[in-house]
mmCIF file of C-alpha atoms in Angstrom:
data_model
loop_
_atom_site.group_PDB
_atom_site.id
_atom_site.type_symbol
_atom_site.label_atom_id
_atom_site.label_comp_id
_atom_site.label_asym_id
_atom_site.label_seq_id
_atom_site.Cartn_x
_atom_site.Cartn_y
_atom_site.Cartn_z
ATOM 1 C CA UNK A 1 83.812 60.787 32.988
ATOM 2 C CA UNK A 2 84.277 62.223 36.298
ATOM 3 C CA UNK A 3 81.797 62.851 38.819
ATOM 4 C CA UNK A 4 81.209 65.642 41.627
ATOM 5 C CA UNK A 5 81.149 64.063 45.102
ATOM 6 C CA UNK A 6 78.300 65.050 47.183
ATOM 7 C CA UNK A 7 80.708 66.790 49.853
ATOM 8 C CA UNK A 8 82.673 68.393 47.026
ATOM 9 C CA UNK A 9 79.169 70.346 45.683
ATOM 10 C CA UNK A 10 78.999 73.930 45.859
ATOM 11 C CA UNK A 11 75.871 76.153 45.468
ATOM 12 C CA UNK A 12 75.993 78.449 41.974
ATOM 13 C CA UNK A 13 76.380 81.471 43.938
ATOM 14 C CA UNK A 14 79.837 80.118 45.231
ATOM 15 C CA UNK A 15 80.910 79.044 41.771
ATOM 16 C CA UNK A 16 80.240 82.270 40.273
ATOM 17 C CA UNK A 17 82.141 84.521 42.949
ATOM 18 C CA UNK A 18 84.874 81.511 42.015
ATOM 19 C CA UNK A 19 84.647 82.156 38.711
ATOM 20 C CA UNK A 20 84.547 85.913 39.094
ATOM 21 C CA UNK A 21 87.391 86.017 41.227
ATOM 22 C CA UNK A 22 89.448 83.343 38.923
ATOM 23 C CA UNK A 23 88.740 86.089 35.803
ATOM 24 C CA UNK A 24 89.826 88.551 37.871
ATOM 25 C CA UNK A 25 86.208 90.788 36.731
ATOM 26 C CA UNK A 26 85.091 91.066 40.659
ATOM 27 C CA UNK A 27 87.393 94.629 41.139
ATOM 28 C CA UNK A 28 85.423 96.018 37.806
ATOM 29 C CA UNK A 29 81.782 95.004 39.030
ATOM 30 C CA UNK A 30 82.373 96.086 42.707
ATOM 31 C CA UNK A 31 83.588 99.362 41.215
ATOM 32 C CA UNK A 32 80.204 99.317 39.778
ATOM 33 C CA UNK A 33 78.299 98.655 42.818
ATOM 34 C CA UNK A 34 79.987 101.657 44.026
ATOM 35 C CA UNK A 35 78.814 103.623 42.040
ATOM 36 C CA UNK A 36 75.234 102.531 41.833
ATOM 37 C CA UNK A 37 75.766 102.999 45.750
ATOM 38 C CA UNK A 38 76.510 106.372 45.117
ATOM 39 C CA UNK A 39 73.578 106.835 42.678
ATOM 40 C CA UNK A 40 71.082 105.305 45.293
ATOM 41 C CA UNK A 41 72.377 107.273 48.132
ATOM 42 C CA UNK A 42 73.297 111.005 47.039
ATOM 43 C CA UNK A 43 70.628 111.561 45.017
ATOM 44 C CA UNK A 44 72.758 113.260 42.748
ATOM 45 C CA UNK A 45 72.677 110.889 40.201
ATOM 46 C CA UNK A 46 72.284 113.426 37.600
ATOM 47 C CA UNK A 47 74.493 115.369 38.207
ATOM 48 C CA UNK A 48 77.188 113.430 38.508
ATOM 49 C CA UNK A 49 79.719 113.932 35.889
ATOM 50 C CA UNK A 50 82.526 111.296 36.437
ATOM 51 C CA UNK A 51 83.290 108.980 39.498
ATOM 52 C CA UNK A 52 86.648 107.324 40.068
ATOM 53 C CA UNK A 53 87.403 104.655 43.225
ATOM 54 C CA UNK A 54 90.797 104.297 44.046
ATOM 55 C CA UNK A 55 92.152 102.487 47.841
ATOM 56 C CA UNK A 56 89.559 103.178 49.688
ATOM 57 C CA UNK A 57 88.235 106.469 48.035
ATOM 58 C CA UNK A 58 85.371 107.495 46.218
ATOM 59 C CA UNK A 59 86.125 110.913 43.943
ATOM 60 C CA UNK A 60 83.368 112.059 42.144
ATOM 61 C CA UNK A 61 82.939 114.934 40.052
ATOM 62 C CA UNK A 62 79.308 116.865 40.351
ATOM 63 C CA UNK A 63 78.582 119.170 37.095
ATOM 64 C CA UNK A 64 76.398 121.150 39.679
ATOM 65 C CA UNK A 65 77.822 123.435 42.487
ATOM 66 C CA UNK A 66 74.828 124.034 44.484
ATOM 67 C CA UNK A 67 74.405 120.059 44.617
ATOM 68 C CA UNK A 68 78.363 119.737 45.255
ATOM 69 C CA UNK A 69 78.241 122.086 48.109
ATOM 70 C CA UNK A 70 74.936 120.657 49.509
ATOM 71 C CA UNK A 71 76.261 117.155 49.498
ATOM 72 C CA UNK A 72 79.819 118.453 51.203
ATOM 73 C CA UNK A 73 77.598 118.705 54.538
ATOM 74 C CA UNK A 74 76.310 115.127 54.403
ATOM 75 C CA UNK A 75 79.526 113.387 53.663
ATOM 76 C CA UNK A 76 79.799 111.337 56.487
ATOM 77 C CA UNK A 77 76.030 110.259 56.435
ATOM 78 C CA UNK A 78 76.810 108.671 52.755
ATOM 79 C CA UNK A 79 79.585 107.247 53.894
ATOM 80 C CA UNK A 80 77.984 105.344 56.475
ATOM 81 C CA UNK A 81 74.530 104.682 53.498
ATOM 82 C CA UNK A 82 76.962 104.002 50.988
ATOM 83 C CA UNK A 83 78.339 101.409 53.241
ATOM 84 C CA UNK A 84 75.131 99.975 54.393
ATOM 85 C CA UNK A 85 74.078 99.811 50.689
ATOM 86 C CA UNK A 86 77.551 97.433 49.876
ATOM 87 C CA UNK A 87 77.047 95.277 53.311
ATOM 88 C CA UNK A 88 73.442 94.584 52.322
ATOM 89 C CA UNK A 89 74.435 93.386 48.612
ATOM 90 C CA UNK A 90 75.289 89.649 48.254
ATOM 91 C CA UNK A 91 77.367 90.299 45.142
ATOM 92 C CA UNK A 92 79.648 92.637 46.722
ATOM 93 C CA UNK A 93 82.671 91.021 47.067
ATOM 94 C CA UNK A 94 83.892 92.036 51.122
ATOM 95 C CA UNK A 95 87.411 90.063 50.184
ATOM 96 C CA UNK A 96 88.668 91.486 47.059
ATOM 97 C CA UNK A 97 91.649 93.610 48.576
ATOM 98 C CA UNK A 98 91.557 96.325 45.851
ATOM 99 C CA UNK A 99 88.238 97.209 46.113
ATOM 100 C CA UNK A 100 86.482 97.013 49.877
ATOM 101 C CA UNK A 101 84.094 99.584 51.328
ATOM 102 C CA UNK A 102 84.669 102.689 50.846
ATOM 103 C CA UNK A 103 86.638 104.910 52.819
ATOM 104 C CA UNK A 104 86.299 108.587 51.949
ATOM 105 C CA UNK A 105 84.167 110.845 49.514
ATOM 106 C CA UNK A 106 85.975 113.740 47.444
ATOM 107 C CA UNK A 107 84.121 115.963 45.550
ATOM 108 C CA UNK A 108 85.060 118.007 42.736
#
């Protein structure tokens, strides 16, 4: 039976994102964080019809036009929320290099 040393301990948190990253699931949920960013931020929950994140950008397809062309106007401001949102969340994973922050809204 082997034993962990004291200095080789490491909290839960750690050994999740280890094990998260090792099952390579962290791209999936931070694609889900996303979008629960989006959710949060736009509003437009709703009326959202379909989101897709792919290097760096957020496309997301509103069944609504009056919300798609209000939320064209504000698309830097949730870039910069959206953003905040994914800093602010301790599961987001900052280091997984095909899913970071986001970069750029489309909507359809």
């Amino acid at each position: 039976m082997s034993y962990i040393r004291r200095k080789e301990a490491v909290t839960v948190g750690d050994s999740i994102m280890e094990f998260l990253r090792l099952a390579r699931l962290n791209s999936g949920l931070n694609n889900q964080r996303i979008f629960s960013a989006w959710d949060e931020v736009s509003g437009a929950g709703k009326y959202t019809v379909r989101r897709f994140y792919r290097a760096g950008v957020l496309y997301v397809t509103l069944a609504s036009s009056a919300a798609r062309t209000h939320l064209s106007g504000q698309l830097d401001l949730l870039l910069e929320r959206i953003n905040a949102v994914l800093a602010q969340d301790p599961l987001f994973d900052r280091e997984d290099s095909s899913t970071g922050y986001v970069k750029e809204i489309r909507l359809k």
